[in-house]
mmCIF file of C-alpha atoms in Angstrom:
data_model
loop_
_atom_site.group_PDB
_atom_site.id
_atom_site.type_symbol
_atom_site.label_atom_id
_atom_site.label_comp_id
_atom_site.label_asym_id
_atom_site.label_seq_id
_atom_site.Cartn_x
_atom_site.Cartn_y
_atom_site.Cartn_z
ATOM 1 C CA MET A 94 0.058 0.008 0.087
ATOM 2 C CA ALA A 95 1.423 3.372 -1.038
ATOM 3 C CA LEU A 96 1.726 5.923 1.882
ATOM 4 C CA THR A 97 2.763 9.581 2.031
ATOM 5 C CA LEU A 98 5.604 10.583 4.209
ATOM 6 C CA ALA A 99 3.083 12.177 6.580
ATOM 7 C CA GLU A 100 1.342 8.785 7.083
ATOM 8 C CA TYR A 101 4.796 7.120 7.670
ATOM 9 C CA ALA A 102 5.491 9.731 10.328
ATOM 10 C CA LYS A 103 2.211 9.102 12.085
ATOM 11 C CA ALA A 104 3.025 5.265 12.157
ATOM 12 C CA GLU A 105 6.308 5.836 13.754
ATOM 13 C CA SER A 106 5.127 5.782 17.443
ATOM 14 C CA LYS A 107 7.943 3.394 18.424
ATOM 15 C CA ASP A 108 10.772 5.505 16.871
ATOM 16 C CA PRO A 109 10.209 9.118 17.918
ATOM 17 C CA LYS A 110 13.601 10.090 16.424
ATOM 18 C CA ARG A 111 12.567 8.907 12.923
ATOM 19 C CA ALA A 112 9.167 10.485 13.331
ATOM 20 C CA TYR A 113 10.986 13.666 14.025
ATOM 21 C CA ILE A 114 13.073 13.478 10.960
ATOM 22 C CA LEU A 115 10.194 12.705 8.715
ATOM 23 C CA LYS A 116 8.192 15.639 10.091
ATOM 24 C CA ASN A 117 11.189 17.914 9.559
ATOM 25 C CA LEU A 118 11.417 16.824 5.939
ATOM 26 C CA ILE A 119 7.705 17.639 5.482
ATOM 27 C CA ARG A 120 8.188 20.935 7.094
ATOM 28 C CA HIS A 121 10.818 21.837 4.403
ATOM 29 C CA SER A 122 9.094 20.024 1.545
ATOM 30 C CA PRO A 123 5.364 20.365 1.870
ATOM 31 C CA MET A 124 4.496 18.284 -1.171
ATOM 32 C CA MET A 125 5.593 15.232 0.820
ATOM 33 C CA ASP A 126 2.112 15.515 2.255
ATOM 34 C CA VAL A 127 0.680 14.344 -1.037
ATOM 35 C CA ILE A 128 3.197 12.154 -2.750
ATOM 36 C CA PRO A 129 2.501 8.544 -2.183
ATOM 37 C CA TRP A 130 5.452 6.100 -1.866
ATOM 38 C CA GLU A 131 5.398 2.483 -3.132
ATOM 39 C CA LYS A 132 7.993 -0.190 -2.241
ATOM 40 C CA ALA A 133 10.536 -0.861 -4.923
ATOM 41 C CA ASP A 134 12.530 -4.129 -4.997
ATOM 42 C CA ALA A 135 15.411 -3.002 -7.382
ATOM 43 C CA LEU A 136 17.283 0.133 -8.097
ATOM 44 C CA ARG A 137 15.569 0.055 -11.712
ATOM 45 C CA VAL A 138 11.712 -0.619 -11.929
ATOM 46 C CA SER A 139 9.848 -1.235 -15.111
ATOM 47 C CA GLY A 140 6.151 -0.851 -16.147
ATOM 48 C CA LEU A 141 4.050 -1.030 -19.126
ATOM 49 C CA ARG A 142 2.719 2.094 -20.839
ATOM 50 C CA TRP A 143 -0.342 1.982 -23.244
ATOM 51 C CA ARG A 144 0.521 3.171 -26.722
ATOM 52 C CA ASN A 145 -2.468 2.331 -28.893
ATOM 53 C CA LEU A 146 -5.706 0.836 -28.080
ATOM 54 C CA PRO A 147 -7.069 -2.178 -29.817
ATOM 55 C CA ASP A 148 -9.902 -2.117 -32.478
ATOM 56 C CA VAL A 149 -13.523 -2.948 -31.288
ATOM 57 C CA ASP A 150 -16.482 -3.231 -33.702
ATOM 58 C CA TYR A 151 -20.152 -4.268 -33.981
ATOM 59 C CA ARG A 152 -21.159 -7.613 -35.266
ATOM 60 C CA GLY A 153 -24.224 -9.128 -36.796
ATOM 61 C CA ILE A 154 -25.809 -12.472 -36.170
ATOM 62 C CA ASN A 155 -23.417 -15.250 -37.024
ATOM 63 C CA GLU A 156 -20.621 -12.870 -37.781
ATOM 64 C CA GLY A 157 -17.345 -13.088 -35.858
ATOM 65 C CA TYR A 158 -14.910 -10.442 -34.538
ATOM 66 C CA THR A 159 -11.597 -9.497 -35.979
ATOM 67 C CA ALA A 160 -8.909 -10.020 -33.394
ATOM 68 C CA SER A 161 -6.983 -6.928 -32.471
ATOM 69 C CA GLU A 162 -4.532 -6.254 -29.616
ATOM 70 C CA GLY A 163 -3.335 -2.879 -28.174
ATOM 71 C CA SER A 164 0.327 -2.027 -28.357
ATOM 72 C CA ILE A 165 2.350 -1.223 -25.338
ATOM 73 C CA GLU A 166 5.799 -0.246 -24.452
ATOM 74 C CA GLU A 167 8.134 -1.025 -21.534
ATOM 75 C CA VAL A 168 9.151 1.910 -19.416
ATOM 76 C CA TRP A 169 12.051 2.020 -17.034
ATOM 77 C CA GLU A 170 12.678 4.174 -13.972
ATOM 78 C CA THR A 171 15.622 4.530 -11.902
ATOM 79 C CA LEU A 172 16.139 5.040 -8.101
ATOM 80 C CA CYS A 173 18.807 7.358 -6.643
ATOM 81 C CA GLY A 174 20.309 7.814 -3.059
ATOM 82 C CA LEU A 175 19.517 11.026 -1.230
ATOM 83 C CA GLY A 176 20.964 11.884 2.035
ATOM 84 C CA GLY A 177 24.116 12.859 3.952
ATOM 85 C CA ASP A 178 26.389 12.418 6.845
ATOM 86 C CA ILE A 179 26.516 14.474 9.978
ATOM 87 C CA ASN A 180 29.676 14.642 11.988
ATOM 88 C CA TYR A 181 29.780 16.119 15.465
ATOM 89 C CA ASP A 182 32.349 16.193 18.241
ATOM 90 C CA ARG A 183 31.696 13.624 21.039
ATOM 91 C CA VAL A 184 31.685 16.508 23.701
ATOM 92 C CA PHE A 185 28.315 17.664 22.426
ATOM 93 C CA GLU A 186 26.759 14.493 23.978
ATOM 94 C CA LEU A 187 28.161 15.617 27.393
ATOM 95 C CA THR A 188 26.943 19.245 27.370
ATOM 96 C CA THR A 189 23.185 19.398 28.154
ATOM 97 C CA ALA A 190 23.113 22.979 29.697
ATOM 98 C CA THR A 191 22.615 24.826 26.457
ATOM 99 C CA LEU A 192 19.820 26.784 25.181
ATOM 100 C CA VAL A 193 20.163 25.118 21.649
ATOM 101 C CA ASP A 194 21.168 21.313 21.274
ATOM 102 C CA PRO A 195 23.918 21.532 18.772
ATOM 103 C CA ILE A 196 23.501 18.039 17.600
ATOM 104 C CA ARG A 197 19.775 18.626 16.967
ATOM 105 C CA THR A 198 20.563 21.881 15.078
ATOM 106 C CA GLN A 199 22.869 20.107 12.660
ATOM 107 C CA VAL A 200 20.211 17.427 12.207
ATOM 108 C CA ASP A 201 17.535 20.216 11.481
ATOM 109 C CA MET A 202 19.876 22.020 9.055
ATOM 110 C CA LYS A 203 20.630 18.635 7.305
ATOM 111 C CA MET A 204 16.914 17.833 6.855
ATOM 112 C CA ALA A 205 16.284 21.490 5.552
ATOM 113 C CA ALA A 206 18.980 21.160 2.911
ATOM 114 C CA MET A 207 17.578 17.672 2.071
ATOM 115 C CA GLY A 208 14.208 19.131 1.651
ATOM 116 C CA PHE A 209 15.348 21.806 -0.576
ATOM 117 C CA LYS A 210 17.443 19.325 -2.667
ATOM 118 C CA PHE A 211 14.300 17.078 -3.175
ATOM 119 C CA ASN A 212 12.170 20.119 -4.125
ATOM 120 C CA ASP A 213 14.616 21.076 -6.823
ATOM 121 C CA GLY A 214 14.776 17.532 -8.023
ATOM 122 C CA LEU A 215 11.158 17.178 -8.291
ATOM 123 C CA ILE A 216 10.902 20.130 -10.803
ATOM 124 C CA ASN A 217 14.368 20.357 -12.385
ATOM 125 C CA GLY A 218 15.935 16.855 -12.134
ATOM 126 C CA ASP A 219 17.164 15.752 -15.424
ATOM 127 C CA PRO A 220 19.191 12.475 -15.854
ATOM 128 C CA ALA A 221 20.997 14.001 -18.895
ATOM 129 C CA VAL A 222 22.425 16.733 -16.609
ATOM 130 C CA ASP A 223 22.814 14.659 -13.433
ATOM 131 C CA PRO A 224 22.464 10.889 -13.884
ATOM 132 C CA LYS A 225 22.674 10.319 -10.090
ATOM 133 C CA GLY A 226 19.657 12.632 -9.447
ATOM 134 C CA LEU A 227 15.906 12.493 -9.745
ATOM 135 C CA PHE A 228 13.840 12.510 -13.009
ATOM 136 C CA GLY A 229 11.801 15.585 -12.444
ATOM 137 C CA LEU A 230 8.625 17.159 -13.899
ATOM 138 C CA LYS A 231 10.144 19.536 -16.379
ATOM 139 C CA ALA A 232 12.061 16.856 -18.099
ATOM 140 C CA ARG A 233 9.207 14.355 -18.001
ATOM 141 C CA VAL A 234 6.678 16.587 -19.636
ATOM 142 C CA THR A 235 8.991 17.439 -22.444
ATOM 143 C CA ASN A 236 8.574 13.753 -23.527
ATOM 144 C CA ALA A 237 4.733 13.786 -22.868
ATOM 145 C CA PRO A 238 1.967 14.243 -25.599
ATOM 146 C CA ALA A 239 1.798 17.973 -26.830
ATOM 147 C CA ARG A 240 -1.406 18.618 -25.104
ATOM 148 C CA GLN A 241 0.260 18.348 -21.805
ATOM 149 C CA LYS A 242 2.065 21.569 -22.483
ATOM 150 C CA VAL A 243 -0.475 24.411 -22.396
ATOM 151 C CA GLY A 244 0.855 27.871 -23.703
ATOM 152 C CA PHE A 245 -0.702 30.796 -21.904
ATOM 153 C CA ALA A 246 0.213 33.015 -24.911
ATOM 154 C CA GLY A 247 1.147 32.283 -28.565
ATOM 155 C CA ALA A 248 4.174 30.008 -29.367
ATOM 156 C CA SER A 249 6.161 33.065 -30.703
ATOM 157 C CA ALA A 250 4.532 35.711 -28.289
ATOM 158 C CA THR A 251 5.834 37.452 -25.139
ATOM 159 C CA GLY A 252 4.638 35.841 -22.014
ATOM 160 C CA LEU A 253 0.991 36.507 -20.892
ATOM 161 C CA ASP A 254 0.714 39.745 -18.866
ATOM 162 C CA VAL A 255 -2.327 38.405 -16.959
ATOM 163 C CA THR A 256 -3.555 41.801 -15.583
ATOM 164 C CA ALA A 257 -2.926 43.716 -18.596
ATOM 165 C CA SER A 258 -6.649 43.483 -19.577
ATOM 166 C CA ALA A 259 -9.815 41.427 -18.452
ATOM 167 C CA ALA A 260 -9.382 39.475 -21.583
ATOM 168 C CA ASN A 261 -5.938 38.421 -20.419
ATOM 169 C CA ALA A 262 -7.002 37.611 -16.995
ATOM 170 C CA GLN A 263 -9.864 35.479 -18.394
ATOM 171 C CA ALA A 264 -7.542 33.655 -20.771
ATOM 172 C CA PHE A 265 -5.342 32.965 -17.671
ATOM 173 C CA PHE A 266 -8.055 31.140 -15.817
ATOM 174 C CA ASN A 267 -9.292 29.408 -19.055
ATOM 175 C CA ASN A 268 -5.666 27.948 -19.490
ATOM 176 C CA LEU A 269 -5.535 26.901 -15.789
ATOM 177 C CA GLY A 270 -8.912 25.155 -16.521
ATOM 178 C CA LYS A 271 -7.332 23.387 -19.485
ATOM 179 C CA MET A 272 -4.641 22.108 -17.301
ATOM 180 C CA HIS A 273 -6.938 20.882 -14.765
ATOM 181 C CA LYS A 274 -8.925 18.914 -17.355
ATOM 182 C CA ARG A 275 -5.778 17.586 -19.107
ATOM 183 C CA THR A 276 -4.309 16.321 -15.933
ATOM 184 C CA ASN A 277 -5.768 12.749 -15.390
ATOM 185 C CA GLY A 278 -9.215 14.077 -16.512
ATOM 186 C CA GLY A 279 -9.340 16.635 -13.638
ATOM 187 C CA ASP A 280 -8.487 14.025 -10.944
ATOM 188 C CA HIS A 281 -5.123 15.501 -9.567
ATOM 189 C CA GLN A 282 -3.625 16.370 -6.224
ATOM 190 C CA ALA A 283 -1.138 19.414 -6.620
ATOM 191 C CA TRP A 284 -0.166 22.442 -8.426
ATOM 192 C CA PHE A 285 3.513 23.522 -8.305
ATOM 193 C CA CYS A 286 4.751 27.045 -9.125
ATOM 194 C CA ASN A 287 6.858 29.734 -7.427
ATOM 195 C CA GLU A 288 5.894 32.298 -4.859
ATOM 196 C CA ASN A 289 5.088 35.030 -7.346
ATOM 197 C CA MET A 290 2.671 32.673 -9.292
ATOM 198 C CA GLN A 291 1.112 31.476 -6.119
ATOM 199 C CA LEU A 292 0.307 35.015 -5.170
ATOM 200 C CA GLY A 293 -0.391 36.064 -8.804
ATOM 201 C CA ILE A 294 -3.357 33.603 -8.917
ATOM 202 C CA GLY A 295 -5.156 35.462 -6.163
ATOM 203 C CA VAL A 296 -4.119 38.943 -7.755
ATOM 204 C CA ALA A 297 -5.795 37.716 -11.176
ATOM 205 C CA ALA A 298 -9.004 36.771 -9.393
ATOM 206 C CA ARG A 299 -9.114 40.020 -7.427
ATOM 207 C CA TYR A 300 -8.414 41.938 -10.730
ATOM 208 C CA LEU A 301 -11.517 40.297 -12.332
ATOM 209 C CA ASN A 302 -13.484 40.759 -9.050
ATOM 210 C CA ILE A 303 -14.281 37.126 -9.088
ATOM 211 C CA SER A 304 -13.604 34.163 -6.830
ATOM 212 C CA ALA A 305 -12.003 32.231 -9.684
ATOM 213 C CA GLY A 306 -15.388 30.579 -10.620
ATOM 214 C CA GLY A 307 -15.520 29.005 -7.059
ATOM 215 C CA PHE A 308 -12.498 27.040 -7.808
ATOM 216 C CA LEU A 309 -10.117 28.784 -5.330
ATOM 217 C CA ASP A 310 -10.293 27.829 -1.790
ATOM 218 C CA VAL A 311 -7.931 27.236 1.351
ATOM 219 C CA GLY A 312 -6.791 23.947 2.835
ATOM 220 C CA LYS A 313 -4.626 22.729 5.574
ATOM 221 C CA ASP A 314 -1.812 20.130 5.456
ATOM 222 C CA THR A 315 -1.031 17.649 8.241
ATOM 223 C CA LEU A 316 1.009 20.095 10.093
ATOM 224 C CA GLY A 317 -1.866 22.585 10.187
ATOM 225 C CA ARG A 318 -0.468 25.093 7.688
ATOM 226 C CA GLU A 319 -2.782 26.809 5.421
ATOM 227 C CA PHE A 320 -2.307 26.470 1.514
ATOM 228 C CA PRO A 321 -4.490 27.881 -1.302
ATOM 229 C CA THR A 322 -6.147 25.302 -3.469
ATOM 230 C CA LEU A 323 -7.336 25.416 -7.123
ATOM 231 C CA HIS A 324 -9.788 22.990 -8.457
ATOM 232 C CA GLY A 325 -9.561 21.115 -5.149
ATOM 233 C CA SER A 326 -5.747 20.630 -5.295
ATOM 234 C CA THR A 327 -3.186 22.417 -3.177
ATOM 235 C CA ILE A 328 -1.068 25.161 -4.867
ATOM 236 C CA TYR A 329 2.470 24.674 -3.605
ATOM 237 C CA ASP A 330 5.270 27.350 -3.806
ATOM 238 C CA MET A 331 8.332 25.288 -4.639
ATOM 239 C CA GLY A 332 10.512 27.854 -2.862
ATOM 240 C CA LEU A 333 14.208 28.278 -3.040
ATOM 241 C CA LYS A 334 17.230 26.008 -3.785
ATOM 242 C CA LYS A 335 19.630 25.266 -0.897
ATOM 243 C CA ASP A 336 21.448 28.552 -1.494
ATOM 244 C CA GLN A 337 18.270 30.316 -0.268
ATOM 245 C CA SER A 338 18.426 32.773 -3.142
ATOM 246 C CA THR A 339 17.715 30.920 -6.367
ATOM 247 C CA GLU A 340 13.982 30.052 -7.136
ATOM 248 C CA ILE A 341 13.412 26.448 -8.008
ATOM 249 C CA ILE A 342 10.827 27.539 -10.767
ATOM 250 C CA THR A 343 12.308 30.730 -12.066
ATOM 251 C CA ASN A 344 10.789 33.964 -13.310
ATOM 252 C CA THR A 345 13.438 33.915 -16.044
ATOM 253 C CA GLU A 346 12.377 31.009 -18.209
ATOM 254 C CA ALA A 347 12.465 31.593 -22.053
ATOM 255 C CA ALA A 348 9.139 33.124 -23.329
ATOM 256 C CA GLY A 349 7.633 32.515 -26.827
ATOM 257 C CA ASP A 350 9.508 35.522 -28.093
ATOM 258 C CA ALA A 351 12.779 34.209 -26.619
ATOM 259 C CA GLY A 352 12.768 36.779 -23.908
ATOM 260 C CA VAL A 353 13.716 35.525 -20.439
ATOM 261 C CA ASP A 354 10.903 36.972 -18.363
ATOM 262 C CA SER A 355 8.395 34.171 -17.969
ATOM 263 C CA THR A 356 7.544 31.325 -15.605
ATOM 264 C CA SER A 357 5.575 28.068 -15.444
ATOM 265 C CA ILE A 358 3.098 26.256 -13.374
ATOM 266 C CA TYR A 359 2.535 22.449 -13.016
ATOM 267 C CA CYS A 360 -0.545 20.378 -12.420
ATOM 268 C CA VAL A 361 0.141 16.814 -11.156
ATOM 269 C CA ALA A 362 -1.836 13.733 -10.429
ATOM 270 C CA PHE A 363 -0.322 11.246 -7.942
ATOM 271 C CA ASN A 364 -1.597 7.637 -8.760
ATOM 272 C CA SER A 365 -0.369 4.265 -10.236
ATOM 273 C CA GLU A 366 -2.117 4.607 -13.600
ATOM 274 C CA GLN A 367 -1.807 7.967 -15.314
ATOM 275 C CA GLY A 368 -0.115 9.889 -12.537
ATOM 276 C CA LEU A 369 3.212 10.156 -10.725
ATOM 277 C CA MET A 370 4.196 7.828 -7.879
ATOM 278 C CA GLY A 371 7.090 7.859 -5.546
ATOM 279 C CA ALA A 372 9.211 4.617 -5.293
ATOM 280 C CA GLN A 373 11.576 3.827 -2.457
ATOM 281 C CA LEU A 374 13.826 0.819 -1.860
ATOM 282 C CA GLU A 375 13.156 1.059 1.840
ATOM 283 C CA PRO A 376 11.816 3.770 4.195
ATOM 284 C CA LEU A 377 14.163 6.717 5.009
ATOM 285 C CA LYS A 378 16.839 5.579 7.297
ATOM 286 C CA PHE A 379 18.466 7.760 9.998
ATOM 287 C CA TYR A 380 21.112 5.803 12.022
ATOM 288 C CA ASP A 381 24.459 5.636 13.530
ATOM 289 C CA PRO A 382 26.685 3.444 11.394
ATOM 290 C CA LEU A 383 29.353 3.352 14.198
ATOM 291 C CA ASN A 384 26.924 2.169 16.797
ATOM 292 C CA GLY A 385 27.902 4.820 19.283
ATOM 293 C CA GLY A 386 31.569 4.583 18.604
ATOM 294 C CA GLU A 387 33.952 7.262 17.565
ATOM 295 C CA GLN A 388 35.635 7.776 14.107
ATOM 296 C CA GLU A 389 39.196 6.658 13.876
ATOM 297 C CA SER A 390 40.391 10.015 12.679
ATOM 298 C CA ALA A 391 38.903 12.198 15.307
ATOM 299 C CA PRO A 392 36.864 12.201 18.694
ATOM 300 C CA ALA A 393 33.671 12.566 16.554
ATOM 301 C CA LYS A 394 30.419 10.784 16.283
ATOM 302 C CA LEU A 395 28.464 10.125 13.067
ATOM 303 C CA ARG A 396 24.816 10.121 12.070
ATOM 304 C CA ARG A 397 23.820 9.233 8.564
ATOM 305 C CA ILE A 398 20.550 9.788 6.621
ATOM 306 C CA ASP A 399 20.038 7.542 3.581
ATOM 307 C CA TRP A 400 17.023 7.310 1.288
ATOM 308 C CA TRP A 401 16.869 5.528 -2.055
ATOM 309 C CA ILE A 402 14.017 6.926 -4.054
ATOM 310 C CA GLY A 403 12.785 7.833 -7.417
ATOM 311 C CA PHE A 404 9.681 8.715 -9.400
ATOM 312 C CA VAL A 405 7.633 6.419 -11.449
ATOM 313 C CA SER A 406 5.302 7.541 -14.207
ATOM 314 C CA PHE A 407 3.643 4.741 -16.457
ATOM 315 C CA GLY A 408 1.033 7.052 -17.975
ATOM 316 C CA SER A 409 1.269 10.052 -20.255
ATOM 317 C CA TYR A 410 -1.420 12.284 -18.903
ATOM 318 C CA GLY A 411 -0.615 12.693 -15.274
ATOM 319 C CA ILE A 412 1.608 15.796 -15.647
ATOM 320 C CA THR A 413 0.721 19.109 -17.361
ATOM 321 C CA ARG A 414 2.867 22.303 -17.581
ATOM 322 C CA GLY A 415 1.634 25.779 -18.221
ATOM 323 C CA TRP A 416 4.341 27.985 -19.715
ATOM 324 C CA ASN A 417 4.754 31.317 -21.243
ATOM 325 C CA ILE A 418 3.339 33.345 -18.318
ATOM 326 C CA HIS A 419 4.982 36.776 -17.775
ATOM 327 C CA ASP A 420 6.670 37.039 -14.458
ATOM 328 C CA PRO A 421 3.810 37.990 -12.037
ATOM 329 C CA SER A 422 5.881 40.665 -10.225
ATOM 330 C CA GLY A 423 6.021 42.475 -13.704
ATOM 331 C CA TRP A 424 2.199 42.232 -14.453
ATOM 332 C CA THR A 425 0.535 45.526 -15.072
ATOM 333 C CA VAL A 426 -1.054 44.925 -11.690
ATOM 334 C CA PRO A 427 1.888 43.026 -10.079
ATOM 335 C CA ALA A 428 1.786 40.102 -7.696
#
């Protein structure tokens, strides 16, 4: 049974340290709240993807059917190792009269970095660039059917300035509606964008003085944090990379006119048929490989985080990318 990381954390009543680690990862990677993780038995997993459906027909009395089989293709997905080591001086285990636990601080910082790394891989991971990393949404949708890429402006036009006119704002919501419908027939779980776009959706609705057709709402995740929703799915701001300055989904993507002033938004379904799934060789491990001992080279202890994961997507219609949208901070009425 596929479980989200939040569900794994709830089940860790006998291992509070691991539950703490999982919740910390969710804190820095909120989309872990909706991504289901299946058990994988190898570092490469395969599945079958539909290509062409078989023929069917009507028949009369005493007539037969012509045999016809659909065509399929085998699809392979690869897992990668994500984690890191934490070294700390043994003396930190002896100092308890501190306002801030230095060991826990290092663990918290490592989990924050891990969350940012995962978020970046979810969007920008490309095996052609980093063969040891994740296969992200941007690279996946490149190989998807053309209808899974929704241009908000003409293919050779500048990015859509959503609040330049009522017609532009209406076109914006119409295209979001297309993305909704084309992502697993409207059965999806998440929208991924940057901060400006997350704010921009509300700006566009207020500009038109509408409630986005009743499609905009607010929900809460398992940690009680509020998030906006669109068509029932959470709108996630993918945030910054580990350097805490570079947007994961930038506002400098190439627009249709070759300008570098646009951004994108992704709509994703998480399921085992047309959508995306997480695959893990085993649940995330947080452990002491030295069993309490010191390292040979220094009076230091070691903690290790190791998680072998990947994404699997055996359908063609679980991811949709909306592109050629002008940076919302540069709209006529800016976000």
